[in-house]
Coordinates of C-alpha atoms and ligand atoms in Angstrom, one line a residue:
X460 CA 102.4 48.6 107.3
X461 CA 100.0 48.3 110.2
X462 CA 96.9 46.2 109.8
X463 CA 93.8 48.2 110.5
X464 CA 90.4 47.2 111.7
X465 CA 89.1 47.8 108.2
X466 CA 91.8 45.4 106.8
X467 CA 90.7 42.7 109.2
X468 CA 87.0 43.1 108.4
X469 CA 87.7 43.3 104.6
X470 CA 89.6 40.0 104.8
X471 CA 86.8 38.3 106.8
X472 CA 84.2 39.7 104.4
X473 CA 86.2 38.5 101.4
X474 CA 86.2 35.0 102.8
X475 CA 82.4 35.3 103.0
X476 CA 82.3 36.2 99.3
X477 CA 81.3 39.9 99.9
X478 CA 82.5 42.4 97.4
X479 CA 83.8 45.2 99.8
X480 CA 84.4 47.9 97.1
X481 CA 80.8 47.4 95.9
X482 CA 79.5 47.7 99.5
X483 CA 81.5 50.9 100.0
X484 CA 80.2 52.3 96.7
X485 CA 76.6 51.6 97.8
X486 CA 77.1 53.1 101.2
X487 CA 78.3 56.3 99.6
X488 CA 75.2 56.4 97.4
X489 CA 72.7 56.1 100.3
X490 CA 70.3 58.9 100.9
X491 CA 68.1 59.5 103.9
X492 CA 65.6 62.4 104.0
X493 CA 65.1 64.2 107.3
X494 CA 61.8 65.9 108.3
X495 CA 61.7 69.7 108.9
X496 CA 59.3 69.1 111.8
X497 CA 61.9 66.9 113.6
X498 CA 64.1 70.0 114.2
X499 CA 61.4 71.9 116.1
X500 CA 60.2 71.4 119.6
X501 CA 57.6 68.7 120.0
X502 CA 55.9 66.9 122.7
X503 CA 53.1 64.5 123.8
X504 CA 49.6 65.5 124.6
X505 CA 50.8 65.9 128.2
X506 CA 53.6 68.3 127.7
X507 CA 56.0 69.8 125.1
X508 CA 59.4 70.4 126.7
X509 CA 61.3 73.2 125.0
X510 CA 64.9 72.4 123.9
X511 CA 67.2 75.4 123.9
X512 CA 68.2 76.2 120.4
X513 CA 65.5 74.1 118.7
X514 CA 64.6 75.5 115.3
X515 CA 61.9 78.3 115.3
X516 CA 61.4 78.9 111.6
X517 CA 61.6 76.9 108.4
X518 CA 64.9 78.5 107.6
X519 CA 66.3 77.3 110.9
X520 CA 64.9 73.8 110.2
X521 CA 66.7 73.9 106.8
X522 CA 69.9 75.1 108.5
X523 CA 69.7 72.2 111.0
X524 CA 69.0 69.6 108.2
X525 CA 72.0 71.0 106.4
X526 CA 74.0 70.4 109.6
X527 CA 72.9 66.8 109.8
X528 CA 74.0 66.4 106.1
X529 CA 77.3 68.0 106.9
X530 CA 78.0 65.5 109.6
X531 CA 76.7 62.4 107.9
X532 CA 77.1 63.1 104.2
X533 CA 74.0 61.0 103.4
X534 CA 71.1 63.3 104.3
X535 CA 70.8 65.7 101.4
X536 CA 67.1 66.4 101.4
X537 CA 64.4 67.7 103.8
X538 CA 60.7 66.9 103.8
X539 CA 58.4 69.8 104.4
X540 CA 55.0 70.0 106.1
X541 CA 52.5 72.7 104.8
X542 CA 51.4 75.0 106.4
X543 CA 54.0 74.5 109.1
X544 CA 56.7 75.4 106.6
X545 CA 54.8 78.1 104.8
X546 CA 57.3 80.9 104.1
X547 CA 56.2 84.3 105.6
X548 CA 56.5 86.0 102.2
X549 CA 54.9 83.0 100.4
X550 CA 58.0 82.6 98.2
X551 CA 58.5 78.9 97.9
X552 CA 61.0 79.2 95.1
X553 CA 63.2 81.3 97.4
X554 CA 62.8 78.7 100.1
X555 CA 64.0 76.0 97.7
X556 CA 66.9 78.2 96.7
X557 CA 67.8 78.8 100.4
X558 CA 67.9 75.1 101.0
X559 CA 70.2 74.6 98.0
X560 CA 72.4 77.4 99.2
X561 CA 72.8 75.5 102.4
X562 CA 73.6 72.2 100.6
X563 CA 70.2 70.4 100.8
X564 CA 67.2 70.1 98.6
X565 CA 63.4 70.1 99.4
X566 CA 62.1 66.5 99.4
X567 CA 58.6 65.3 99.9
X568 CA 55.8 67.9 100.4
X569 CA 53.4 66.8 103.2
X570 CA 50.0 68.5 103.1
X571 CA 48.4 69.1 106.5
X572 CA 44.7 68.3 106.5
X573 CA 44.3 67.6 110.2
X574 CA 45.1 70.7 112.3
X575 CA 42.3 73.1 111.3
X576 CA 38.9 73.1 113.2
X577 CA 37.2 72.5 109.9
X578 CA 38.7 69.0 109.8
X579 CA 37.0 67.8 113.1
X580 CA 35.0 65.2 111.2
X581 CA 37.7 64.6 108.6
X582 CA 39.1 65.9 105.4
X583 CA 38.5 63.8 102.3
X584 CA 36.3 61.5 104.4
X585 CA 34.2 64.4 105.9
X586 CA 30.4 64.0 105.5
X587 CA 30.2 67.8 104.8
X588 CA 31.4 69.0 101.4
X589 CA 33.1 72.3 102.7
X590 CA 35.9 70.7 104.5
X591 CA 36.4 68.2 101.7
X592 CA 36.8 71.0 99.3
X593 CA 39.2 72.9 101.6
X594 CA 41.3 69.7 101.8
X595 CA 41.3 69.4 98.1
X596 CA 42.3 73.1 97.6
X597 CA 45.2 72.6 100.1
X598 CA 46.4 69.4 98.2
X599 CA 46.4 71.3 94.9
X600 CA 48.3 74.1 96.6
X601 CA 50.8 71.5 97.7
X602 CA 51.1 70.2 94.1
X603 CA 51.9 73.8 93.2
X604 CA 54.5 74.1 96.0
X605 CA 56.1 70.9 94.6
X606 CA 56.6 72.6 91.3
X607 CA 58.1 75.7 92.9
X608 CA 60.5 73.9 95.2
X609 CA 61.5 71.1 92.8
X610 CA 59.9 68.4 94.9
X611 CA 58.8 65.1 93.3
X612 CA 56.8 63.5 96.0
X613 CA 53.5 64.3 97.6
X614 CA 53.4 62.5 100.9
X615 CA 49.8 62.0 102.2
X616 CA 48.7 61.1 105.7
X617 CA 45.2 61.6 106.9
X618 CA 43.9 61.8 110.4
X619 CA 40.4 60.9 109.1
X620 CA 38.2 58.4 110.9
X621 CA 35.4 58.2 113.3
X622 CA 35.2 57.8 117.1
X623 CA 31.9 56.1 117.5
X624 CA 30.2 53.2 115.7
X625 CA 27.4 54.7 113.6
X626 CA 28.9 58.1 113.5
X627 CA 29.3 58.0 109.7
X628 CA 28.9 55.5 106.9
X629 CA 32.2 53.6 106.4
X630 CA 31.4 52.9 102.8
X631 CA 30.5 56.5 102.0
X632 CA 33.7 57.7 103.6
X633 CA 35.6 55.3 101.4
X634 CA 34.0 56.6 98.3
X635 CA 34.6 60.2 99.3
X636 CA 38.2 59.4 99.8
X637 CA 38.5 57.8 96.4
X638 CA 37.0 60.8 94.8
X639 CA 39.4 63.3 96.5
X640 CA 42.5 61.2 95.9
X641 CA 41.5 60.8 92.3
X642 CA 41.5 64.6 91.7
X643 CA 44.8 65.1 93.5
X644 CA 46.4 62.3 91.5
X645 CA 45.3 63.9 88.2
X646 CA 47.0 67.2 89.3
X647 CA 50.3 65.8 90.4
X648 CA 53.3 67.5 88.8
X649 CA 54.7 65.7 85.8
X650 CA 56.7 62.7 86.9
X651 CA 55.9 63.2 90.6
X652 CA 54.7 60.4 92.9
X653 CA 51.9 60.3 95.4
X654 CA 52.8 58.4 98.5
X655 CA 49.9 57.1 100.6
X656 CA 50.6 56.6 104.3
X657 CA 48.4 54.4 106.5
X658 CA 48.1 54.2 110.3
X659 CA 45.9 51.8 112.2
X660 CA 44.6 54.2 114.9
X661 CA 45.0 57.7 116.3
X662 CA 43.7 60.3 116.4
X663 CA 40.5 58.4 115.5
X664 CA 39.7 55.6 117.8
X665 CA 36.8 53.6 116.3
X666 CA 37.6 53.6 112.6
X667 CA 40.5 55.1 110.6
X668 CA 39.9 55.7 106.9
X669 CA 43.3 54.5 105.8
X670 CA 44.1 52.0 108.5
X671 CA 46.5 49.6 106.8
X672 CA 48.8 49.0 103.9
X673 CA 46.1 47.0 102.1
X674 CA 43.8 50.0 101.9
X675 CA 46.6 52.2 100.7
X676 CA 47.7 49.6 98.2
X677 CA 44.1 49.1 96.8
X678 CA 43.8 52.8 96.3
X679 CA 47.3 53.1 94.7
X680 CA 46.2 50.4 92.3
X681 CA 43.1 52.3 91.4
X682 CA 44.8 55.6 91.0
X683 CA 47.7 54.6 88.8
X684 CA 51.4 53.8 88.6
X685 CA 52.5 57.0 90.3
X686 CA 50.6 56.2 93.4
X687 CA 52.5 54.1 96.0
X688 CA 52.4 53.1 99.6
X689 CA 54.3 54.8 102.3
X690 CA 55.3 52.6 105.3
X691 CA 55.7 54.5 108.6
X692 CA 57.3 52.1 111.1
X693 CA 55.2 53.4 114.0
X694 CA 51.9 52.8 112.3
X695 CA 51.3 49.1 113.0
X696 CA 49.9 47.0 115.8
X697 CA 52.3 45.2 118.1
X698 CA 54.0 42.3 116.5
X699 CA 53.2 43.0 112.9
X700 CA 55.8 41.7 110.5
X701 CA 56.7 44.9 108.7
X702 CA 59.4 43.4 106.5
X703 CA 56.8 41.1 105.1
X704 CA 54.7 44.1 104.1
X705 CA 57.8 45.6 102.6
X706 CA 58.5 42.4 100.6
X707 CA 54.9 42.3 99.2
X708 CA 54.8 45.9 98.2
X709 CA 58.3 45.7 96.6
X710 CA 57.2 42.6 94.6
X711 CA 54.2 44.5 93.3
X712 CA 56.2 47.6 92.5
X713 CA 54.1 49.7 94.9
X714 CA 56.5 50.5 97.8
X715 CA 56.9 54.2 97.6
X716 CA 58.8 55.2 100.7
X717 CA 59.3 55.0 104.4
X718 CA 58.8 57.1 107.4
X719 CA 61.5 55.7 109.7
X720 CA 61.2 55.9 113.4
X721 CA 61.0 53.3 116.2
X722 CA 58.3 52.3 118.6
X723 CA 57.9 50.3 121.8
X724 CA 54.2 50.8 122.5
X725 CA 52.4 52.9 119.9
X726 CA 53.4 55.6 117.4
X727 CA 56.3 56.6 119.7
X728 CA 58.4 58.4 117.1
X729 CA 61.6 57.4 118.7
X730 CA 65.0 57.4 117.0
X731 CA 64.9 54.8 114.3
X732 CA 66.9 51.7 115.3
X733 CA 66.9 52.6 119.0
X734 CA 64.4 50.1 120.2
X735 CA 64.5 47.3 117.6
X736 CA 67.6 47.4 115.4
X737 CA 67.0 43.9 114.2
X738 CA 63.7 44.9 112.7
X739 CA 65.3 47.8 110.9
X740 CA 68.0 45.4 109.5
X741 CA 65.3 42.9 108.3
X742 CA 63.5 45.7 106.5
X743 CA 66.8 46.8 104.8
X744 CA 67.5 43.2 104.0
X745 CA 64.3 43.0 101.9
X746 CA 65.1 46.3 100.2
X747 CA 68.7 45.3 99.4
X748 CA 67.7 41.9 98.2
X749 CA 65.3 43.5 95.8
X750 CA 67.6 46.4 94.7
X751 CA 70.6 44.1 94.2
X752 CA 68.6 41.4 92.5
X753 CA 67.3 41.1 89.0
X754 CA 63.6 40.6 89.4
X755 CA 61.4 43.4 88.2
X756 CA 59.4 45.4 89.2
X757 CA 60.9 44.8 92.6
X758 CA 64.4 46.0 91.6
X759 CA 63.2 49.2 90.0
X760 CA 60.8 49.8 92.9
X761 CA 63.5 49.3 95.5
X762 CA 65.8 51.7 93.7
X763 CA 63.2 54.5 93.8
X764 CA 62.1 54.1 97.4
X765 CA 62.1 57.4 99.3
X766 CA 63.9 56.8 102.6
X767 CA 62.5 59.4 105.0
X768 CA 62.6 59.9 108.7
X769 CA 59.5 60.9 110.6
X770 CA 60.4 61.5 114.2
X771 CA 59.7 63.8 117.1
X772 CA 62.3 64.3 119.7
X773 CA 60.6 65.1 123.0
X774 CA 63.3 65.1 125.7
X775 CA 66.5 65.2 123.6
X776 CA 68.3 67.6 121.3
X777 CA 67.0 67.5 117.8
X778 CA 70.1 67.6 115.6
X779 CA 72.0 64.9 117.6
X780 CA 69.0 62.7 117.5
X781 CA 68.7 63.1 113.8
X782 CA 72.3 62.3 113.3
X783 CA 71.9 59.1 115.3
X784 CA 68.8 58.2 113.2
X785 CA 70.7 58.7 110.0
X786 CA 73.7 56.6 111.1
X787 CA 71.4 53.9 112.4
X788 CA 69.9 53.6 108.9
X789 CA 73.4 53.5 107.5
X790 CA 74.4 50.7 109.8
X791 CA 71.3 48.7 109.0
X792 CA 71.9 49.2 105.3
X793 CA 75.6 48.2 105.6
X794 CA 74.6 45.0 107.4
X795 CA 72.0 44.2 104.7
X796 CA 74.8 44.5 102.1
X797 CA 76.7 41.8 103.9
X798 CA 74.1 39.1 103.5
X799 CA 75.7 36.3 101.4
X800 CA 72.8 36.1 98.9
X801 CA 74.0 33.0 97.0
X802 CA 74.8 31.0 100.1
X803 CA 71.4 32.0 101.5
X804 CA 69.6 31.0 98.3
X805 CA 71.3 27.6 98.5
X806 CA 70.4 27.1 102.2
X807 CA 66.8 28.0 101.5
X808 CA 66.6 25.7 98.5
X809 CA 68.0 22.9 100.6
X810 CA 65.5 23.5 103.3
X811 CA 68.3 24.3 105.8
X812 CA 66.1 26.4 108.1
X813 CA 68.8 27.2 110.7
X814 CA 71.6 27.5 108.2
X815 CA 69.6 30.2 106.4
X816 CA 68.8 31.9 109.6
X817 CA 72.4 31.9 110.7
X818 CA 73.6 33.3 107.4
X819 CA 71.2 36.2 107.8
X820 CA 72.2 36.7 111.4
X821 CA 75.8 36.5 110.5
X822 CA 75.4 39.7 108.6
X823 CA 73.4 41.3 111.4
X824 CA 76.0 40.4 114.0
X825 CA 79.0 41.8 112.0
X826 CA 80.6 44.8 113.6
X827 CA 80.4 47.2 110.6
X828 CA 82.0 50.2 112.3
X829 CA 85.3 49.9 110.4
X830 CA 83.3 49.7 107.1
X831 CA 81.3 52.8 108.0
X832 CA 84.4 54.6 109.1
X833 CA 85.9 54.0 105.7
X834 CA 82.8 55.1 103.9
X835 CA 82.6 58.2 105.9
X836 CA 86.3 59.0 105.3
X837 CA 85.6 58.7 101.6
X838 CA 82.6 60.9 101.9
X839 CA 84.6 63.5 103.7
X840 CA 82.6 63.5 106.9
X841 CA 83.5 62.6 110.5
X842 CA 84.1 58.9 111.3
X843 CA 81.9 59.2 114.3
X844 CA 79.3 61.9 113.3
X845 CA 77.4 61.9 116.6
X846 CA 80.5 62.2 118.8
X847 CA 81.9 64.9 116.6
X848 CA 78.7 66.8 116.6
X849 CA 78.5 66.8 120.4
X850 CA 82.2 67.9 120.5
X851 CA 81.6 70.7 118.0
X852 CA 79.6 72.7 120.6
X853 CA 77.0 73.5 117.9
X854 CA 74.0 72.8 120.2
X855 CA 75.3 75.3 122.8
X856 CA 75.9 77.9 120.0
X857 CA 72.4 77.4 118.7
X858 CA 71.0 77.7 122.3
X859 CA 72.9 81.0 122.7
X860 CA 71.8 82.3 119.3
X861 CA 68.2 81.1 119.2
X862 CA 67.2 80.9 122.9
X863 CA 64.3 78.8 124.0
X864 CA 61.4 78.7 121.6
X865 CA 57.8 78.3 122.8
X866 CA 55.3 76.2 120.9
X867 CA 55.5 72.6 119.9
X868 CA 54.8 70.3 117.0
X869 CA 56.0 70.9 113.5
X870 CA 54.9 74.5 113.3
X871 CA 54.9 77.5 115.5
X872 CA 51.4 78.7 115.2
Ligands
PSV2019 C1 51.2 60.9 111.5 O1 51.4 60.2 112.7 C2 52.5 61.1 110.8 O2 53.2 59.9 110.8 C3 52.3 61.6 109.4 O3 53.4 61.2 108.6 C4 52.4 63.1 109.6 O4 52.6 63.8 108.5 C5 53.5 63.2 110.6 O5 53.3 62.0 111.5 C6 53.7 64.4 111.4 O6 52.5 64.7 112.1
MN2020 MN1 54.6 59.4 109.2

């Protein structure tokens, strides 16, 4: 019998005290949600380059998400953005059914309270009551859409803020926000969660109403157990230790989900794991330590986290980029499962600074490709999803069938 790369890795991991069948089982349970808007053309404020074959309609976005799931086996749900994904006939139940027929489900519903002219001065933070009410109506409509599509997460991000000191009362904006969020929270579908996303700047430049995780966390605490914080990896200043935020929120039972992407300078929305795979590993390390441990509420919280991608692919094909994003998350997760937790705990307790550091890095430096290949074989998907996707000619077929769509961003207004 020939010795395979998987055999060699298994033996090495066994020596390190890693339970390989358990790791494989966990890898097969992993779920990553992809965003409908990541399949459409998108761009910067300078230019949106059209990609031939990019999705033009919500159904095409769902088709593309299903393709990503078919090639990876671990991307079974799609987040939607309303109104970008509003069905022409208004039939959300049919949209949910269409997704299921294609092999995926509808995940988080993202209300959009930033693209209409009425929101120039904000949505829930607006000093004028009309736009605040419009935002609230839209949020309640999204709660209804959740009921119709079977979604269990309302994912909230607000562009609200001010551009000039003195433009509005910062405390009054805070109170208006608390009022709006409170009403939405009371109207969440049974058992559903509200995920509150923060971002430190953009599009507002002087103040942002939910600038950081502390603000989102404080409001989640006020609202109730079903309100949690959503961490978008692109929404922090340079150098912020995101894994520490993750650890804190897990320990408090208030980490609701992620918007995975990667950044170099600002909210770049690059393929997750493309710029800083070490950071992604360290984030997964916190999640895995909590999920595989026995400390509550962190364990329960870690097991309920919604792992979502939020990316825009400006100069590259959408489906290939999404496949790479999913497999990058898979790789980071696999490495986090290889951290020898007991040895690490001993090294930490002994004050062995570099010993602990090396144990963690040993997992990061492990070539997990044979492990991923085995997990993928068992999932019944290609061993190299990206390579097989490129070889499939699917992009060219879509380009021929769909042509070049105009428009940009998540929707085609
Ligand atoms: C805002 O930058 C954000 O991260 C929010 O999650 C939005 O819903 C998404 O991007 C798409 O605009
Ligand atoms: Mn986001």
